[in-house]
Amino acid sequence: MGERIAVIGAGVIGLSIARELAGREVAGRDITVLHDQDPLETTSAVAGALWFPYAAESSAAVDAMLGTSLRRFVAIAAEHPDAGVDLRSGIVIERMRDPERAWTAQLQASEVDPSELPDGATGLRTITPLATMTEYLPWLRAQCEARGVRFERRAVDDVDALAHDFDTVIVAAGARGGTLLGDDSSVVPIRGQVVRVERRGISEFVLDDQNPAGLVYVLPRRDCVVLGGTHEPGETGLETDPAVEAAIIDRCTALVPALAGARIHSRAVGLRPGRETLRIEEVPGRAMRVVAAYGHGGSGMTLSWGTAQRVVALLD
């Protein structure tokens, strides 16, 4: 019997890892995704899904992962129009005197004319991948299934209890990762609320994560425009707050007036897996081989393929 591998979690990290493992064509490998939520029920489905590092570790290792993911998304956009990934132009607004621009090493960016920006702000215009998650997550699952990955809806509370069925377990459970392993209390859920509205002809994204009134992003997907958002460490409520929603719409409309009066498409809340550093490593002392893969903050989609590559390298 070959190596039996379980991936816990069907969000963008778990699916990307399963797809990367399945693509290795290692003889005898048997891969199963264990999930208590379908992909479109996960926090990944709530994500704005713009390739941009947000609320995640800053390091040379992560920079390399950013590049890996960017190249993969550019290729997917070119080769798989049904995947829901598009290259979008847009503006990243900066409000700090010395803005962090390390991410620009990965792609081209140019200075924005001050007349297009809020008073006192600087900004960069760039083109970056943006995923319509209602299309991308099902596509990614289908990619896994086409390569023999099985999906099993199963709630997992004890990783070691899987030793009878699996030789290797990869924990890609997002905000639950530390609790599930029982050895990591450093994961802090970061509540994020969004509202999705009709497109209204909006084609460019706007990101203003240093806005003094609160986080702002306007992300035109294929099916809607995602308006955000909030960044609430330690908050775990999953009900949308009407007052918060109204404030999000006001902040976004102030930057993109064309949004005024836009019909609401849907609304959602997700819990980002906040952690000072990513945890991508083998976990010793378990009943089988265990690999942790969580702590991506607000950069799950952005780091997904880089994470998958690192996990596969550990297993290989």
Coordinates of C-alpha atoms in Angstrom, one line a residue:
M1 CA 0.0 0.0 0.0
G2 CA 1.3 3.5 -0.9
E3 CA 1.4 6.6 1.3
R4 CA -2.1 7.6 2.5
I5 CA -2.3 11.4 2.8
A6 CA -5.0 13.5 4.4
V7 CA -5.4 17.2 3.9
I8 CA -7.6 18.8 6.6
G9 CA -9.4 21.8 5.2
A10 CA -11.1 22.6 1.8
G11 CA -10.2 26.3 1.7
V12 CA -7.8 27.7 -0.8
I13 CA -4.7 26.5 1.1
G14 CA -6.0 22.9 1.5
L15 CA -7.2 22.6 -2.1
S16 CA -3.9 24.1 -3.5
I17 CA -1.9 21.6 -1.4
A18 CA -4.0 18.7 -2.6
R19 CA -3.7 19.8 -6.2
E20 CA 0.0 20.2 -6.0
L21 CA 0.4 16.8 -4.3
A22 CA -1.8 15.2 -6.9
G23 CA 0.3 16.7 -9.7
R24 CA 3.5 15.1 -8.5
E25 CA 2.4 11.7 -9.7
V26 CA 4.4 9.9 -7.0
A27 CA 3.6 6.2 -7.2
G28 CA 1.2 4.9 -4.7
R29 CA 0.2 8.2 -3.2
D30 CA -3.5 8.3 -2.1
I31 CA -4.8 11.8 -1.2
T32 CA -8.0 12.6 0.6
V33 CA -9.3 16.1 1.6
L34 CA -11.1 15.9 4.9
H35 CA -13.5 18.8 5.4
D36 CA -16.4 19.9 7.6
Q37 CA -17.1 22.8 5.2
D38 CA -17.4 22.7 1.5
P39 CA -15.0 25.1 -0.3
L40 CA -17.8 27.8 -0.8
E41 CA -18.6 27.6 2.9
T42 CA -15.0 28.4 4.0
T43 CA -13.3 31.7 4.9
S44 CA -11.6 31.5 1.5
A45 CA -15.0 32.1 -0.1
V46 CA -15.4 35.3 1.8
A47 CA -11.9 36.6 0.8
G48 CA -11.6 39.5 -1.7
A49 CA -8.9 37.2 -3.3
L50 CA -6.6 39.9 -4.7
W51 CA -3.0 38.9 -5.0
F52 CA -1.5 41.3 -2.4
P53 CA 0.3 40.5 0.9
Y54 CA -2.0 41.6 3.7
A55 CA -1.7 40.8 7.4
A56 CA 0.9 38.0 6.9
E57 CA 4.5 37.4 7.8
S58 CA 7.1 39.6 6.1
S59 CA 10.3 37.6 5.3
A60 CA 12.5 36.5 2.5
A61 CA 10.8 33.1 2.6
V62 CA 7.4 34.6 2.2
D63 CA 8.7 36.9 -0.6
A64 CA 9.7 33.7 -2.5
M65 CA 6.2 32.2 -1.9
L66 CA 4.6 35.4 -3.2
G67 CA 6.5 35.0 -6.4
T68 CA 5.6 31.3 -6.7
S69 CA 1.9 32.1 -6.3
L70 CA 2.0 35.1 -8.6
R71 CA 3.5 33.1 -11.5
R72 CA 1.0 30.3 -11.0
F73 CA -2.0 32.7 -11.0
V74 CA -0.7 34.5 -14.1
A75 CA -0.5 31.1 -15.8
I76 CA -3.9 30.0 -14.7
A77 CA -5.4 33.3 -16.0
A78 CA -3.8 32.7 -19.4
E79 CA -4.5 29.0 -19.7
H80 CA -7.8 28.4 -17.9
P81 CA -10.4 31.1 -18.6
D82 CA -12.9 28.9 -16.7
A83 CA -10.9 29.2 -13.5
G84 CA -12.2 32.6 -12.5
V85 CA -8.8 34.3 -12.3
D86 CA -8.3 37.6 -14.0
L87 CA -5.5 40.1 -14.2
R88 CA -6.9 43.4 -12.9
S89 CA -5.4 46.9 -13.0
G90 CA -5.9 49.1 -10.0
I91 CA -4.5 51.4 -7.4
V92 CA -2.8 50.7 -4.0
I93 CA -3.2 53.8 -1.9
E94 CA -0.5 54.6 0.6
R95 CA -0.8 56.9 3.6
M96 CA 2.5 56.3 5.4
R97 CA 5.5 58.6 5.0
D98 CA 7.7 55.7 4.1
P99 CA 5.3 53.1 2.5
E100 CA 6.1 49.4 2.4
R101 CA 6.8 48.5 -1.2
A102 CA 8.6 45.2 -1.0
W103 CA 5.7 43.5 -2.9
T104 CA 6.6 45.6 -6.0
A105 CA 9.6 43.4 -6.5
Q106 CA 7.2 40.8 -7.8
L107 CA 5.4 42.9 -10.5
Q108 CA 5.5 46.2 -12.3
A109 CA 4.0 49.3 -10.6
S110 CA 4.0 53.0 -11.4
E111 CA 3.3 56.1 -9.4
V112 CA -0.2 57.4 -9.4
D113 CA -0.9 61.1 -10.2
P114 CA -1.8 62.9 -6.9
S115 CA -5.0 64.2 -8.5
E116 CA -6.4 60.6 -8.5
L117 CA -5.7 60.1 -4.8
P118 CA -7.0 61.4 -1.5
D119 CA -5.3 64.5 -0.1
G120 CA -1.9 63.7 1.3
A121 CA -1.8 60.1 0.0
T122 CA 0.6 58.5 -2.5
G123 CA -0.2 55.5 -4.5
L124 CA 0.9 52.9 -7.1
R125 CA -0.9 51.5 -10.1
T126 CA -0.3 47.9 -10.9
I127 CA -1.9 44.8 -12.5
T128 CA -2.3 41.8 -10.3
P129 CA -4.4 38.6 -10.2
L130 CA -7.9 38.7 -8.7
A131 CA -9.9 35.5 -8.3
T132 CA -13.7 35.3 -8.4
M133 CA -13.9 32.7 -5.6
T134 CA -17.3 31.4 -6.6
E135 CA -15.6 30.1 -9.7
Y136 CA -12.1 29.6 -8.6
L137 CA -12.7 27.3 -5.6
P138 CA -15.0 24.9 -7.5
W139 CA -12.5 24.9 -10.4
L140 CA -9.7 24.1 -7.9
R141 CA -11.7 21.2 -6.4
A142 CA -12.5 19.9 -9.9
Q143 CA -8.7 20.0 -10.7
C144 CA -8.1 17.9 -7.6
E145 CA -10.8 15.4 -8.4
A146 CA -9.6 15.0 -12.0
R147 CA -6.3 13.8 -10.6
G148 CA -7.8 11.3 -8.2
V149 CA -8.1 13.3 -5.0
R150 CA -11.0 12.2 -2.9
F151 CA -13.2 14.4 -0.7
E152 CA -14.7 13.2 2.5
R153 CA -16.9 15.4 4.7
R154 CA -15.7 14.6 8.2
A155 CA -15.3 16.8 11.3
V156 CA -11.8 16.2 12.8
D157 CA -11.2 17.0 16.4
D158 CA -8.3 14.7 17.1
V159 CA -5.5 14.6 14.5
D160 CA -3.8 11.5 16.1
A161 CA -7.1 9.6 15.8
L162 CA -6.5 9.6 12.0
A163 CA -3.4 7.4 12.3
H164 CA -5.4 4.2 11.6
D165 CA -6.5 5.6 8.2
F166 CA -3.6 7.8 7.1
D167 CA 0.2 7.8 7.1
T168 CA 0.5 11.6 6.7
V169 CA -1.8 14.4 7.7
I170 CA -1.5 18.0 6.6
V171 CA -3.4 20.5 8.8
A172 CA -4.6 23.4 6.5
A173 CA -7.5 24.3 8.8
G174 CA -7.1 28.1 8.9
A175 CA -8.0 29.7 12.1
R176 CA -8.6 26.3 13.7
G177 CA -5.1 25.0 12.9
G178 CA -3.5 25.7 16.2
T179 CA -6.5 24.4 18.3
L180 CA -6.7 21.3 16.2
L181 CA -3.0 20.4 16.8
G182 CA -3.3 21.5 20.5
D183 CA 0.2 22.8 20.6
D184 CA -0.2 26.4 19.3
S185 CA -2.1 29.1 21.0
S186 CA -0.6 31.9 18.8
V187 CA -3.3 31.8 16.2
V188 CA -5.7 34.8 16.5
P189 CA -8.9 34.9 14.4
I190 CA -9.2 38.2 12.6
R191 CA -12.8 38.9 11.8
G192 CA -13.5 40.3 8.3
Q193 CA -16.8 41.6 7.0
V194 CA -17.6 42.3 3.4
V195 CA -20.6 43.3 1.3
R196 CA -20.9 42.4 -2.4
V197 CA -22.6 44.7 -4.8
E198 CA -23.5 44.9 -8.5
R199 CA -20.6 45.6 -10.9
R200 CA -21.9 49.0 -12.2
G201 CA -19.2 48.9 -14.9
I202 CA -16.4 49.2 -12.4
S203 CA -13.3 47.4 -13.7
E204 CA -10.3 48.7 -11.6
F205 CA -9.6 47.7 -8.0
V206 CA -8.8 50.1 -5.2
L207 CA -7.0 49.1 -2.0
D208 CA -6.6 51.5 0.9
D209 CA -5.6 49.4 3.9
Q210 CA -4.2 52.4 5.8
N211 CA -7.4 54.6 5.6
P212 CA -7.8 56.3 8.9
A213 CA -11.6 55.6 8.8
G214 CA -10.9 51.8 8.5
L215 CA -9.8 49.2 6.0
V216 CA -11.1 49.9 2.4
Y217 CA -11.0 47.7 -0.7
V218 CA -13.1 47.7 -3.8
L219 CA -12.5 44.5 -5.8
P220 CA -14.4 44.0 -9.1
R221 CA -14.9 40.3 -9.6
R222 CA -16.7 38.6 -12.5
D223 CA -19.9 38.3 -10.6
C224 CA -19.9 41.4 -8.3
V225 CA -17.8 44.0 -6.6
V226 CA -16.5 43.0 -3.2
L227 CA -16.4 45.9 -0.8
G228 CA -14.5 45.7 2.5
G229 CA -13.8 45.6 5.1
T230 CA -12.9 45.1 8.7
H231 CA -9.9 43.8 10.6
E232 CA -11.0 42.7 14.1
P233 CA -8.4 40.6 15.9
G234 CA -10.0 38.2 18.5
E235 CA -13.5 38.7 17.2
T236 CA -15.3 35.5 16.2
G237 CA -18.9 36.5 15.5
L238 CA -20.1 35.3 12.1
E239 CA -23.2 37.4 11.8
T240 CA -23.0 40.5 9.6
D241 CA -23.4 43.8 11.4
P242 CA -25.7 46.3 9.5
A243 CA -23.9 49.3 11.0
V244 CA -20.5 48.0 10.0
E245 CA -21.9 47.2 6.5
A246 CA -23.1 50.8 6.1
A247 CA -19.7 52.2 7.2
I248 CA -18.0 49.9 4.7
I249 CA -20.2 51.1 1.9
D250 CA -19.7 54.8 2.9
R251 CA -15.9 54.4 2.9
C252 CA -15.8 52.6 -0.4
T253 CA -18.2 55.1 -2.1
A254 CA -16.0 58.0 -0.9
L255 CA -13.2 56.5 -3.0
V256 CA -15.3 55.2 -5.9
P257 CA -18.4 57.4 -6.3
A258 CA -19.8 55.1 -9.0
L259 CA -20.7 52.7 -6.2
A260 CA -23.4 55.1 -4.9
G261 CA -26.7 53.3 -4.7
A262 CA -25.3 50.0 -6.0
R263 CA -27.6 47.0 -5.5
I264 CA -26.4 44.6 -2.8
H265 CA -25.6 41.2 -4.1
S266 CA -24.7 39.4 -0.9
R267 CA -22.8 39.8 2.4
A268 CA -20.5 37.7 4.4
V269 CA -18.1 37.4 7.4
G270 CA -14.9 35.3 7.6
L271 CA -12.2 34.6 10.2
R272 CA -8.7 35.1 8.9
P273 CA -6.0 32.9 10.6
G274 CA -3.8 35.6 12.1
R275 CA -0.4 34.6 13.3
E276 CA 2.9 36.5 13.7
T277 CA 4.6 33.9 11.4
L278 CA 3.4 31.3 9.0
R279 CA 3.5 27.8 10.3
I280 CA 4.7 25.4 7.6
E281 CA 6.6 22.6 9.2
E282 CA 6.5 19.1 10.4
V283 CA 5.0 18.6 13.8
P284 CA 7.0 16.1 16.0
G285 CA 5.6 13.7 18.5
R286 CA 2.4 12.7 16.7
A287 CA 0.9 9.3 16.0
M288 CA 1.8 9.7 12.3
R289 CA 3.6 12.2 10.1
V290 CA 1.9 15.6 10.6
V291 CA 2.6 18.8 8.7
A292 CA 1.2 22.2 9.7
A293 CA 0.2 24.7 7.0
Y294 CA -1.7 27.7 8.5
G295 CA -1.3 31.3 9.8
H296 CA -1.7 33.1 6.5
G297 CA -3.6 36.1 7.9
G298 CA -5.3 37.9 5.1
S299 CA -3.0 36.4 2.4
G300 CA -4.4 32.9 1.9
M301 CA -5.0 33.2 -1.8
T302 CA -1.9 35.3 -2.2
L303 CA 0.4 32.7 -0.7
S304 CA -1.6 29.6 -1.6
W305 CA 0.6 28.1 -4.4
G306 CA 3.8 29.1 -2.5
T307 CA 2.5 27.2 0.5
A308 CA 1.6 24.2 -1.6
Q309 CA 5.1 24.1 -3.1
R310 CA 6.7 24.3 0.4
V311 CA 4.5 21.5 1.8
V312 CA 5.2 19.2 -1.2
A313 CA 9.0 19.9 -0.7
L314 CA 8.7 18.8 2.9
L315 CA 6.9 15.6 1.9
D316 CA 9.2 14.8 -1.0

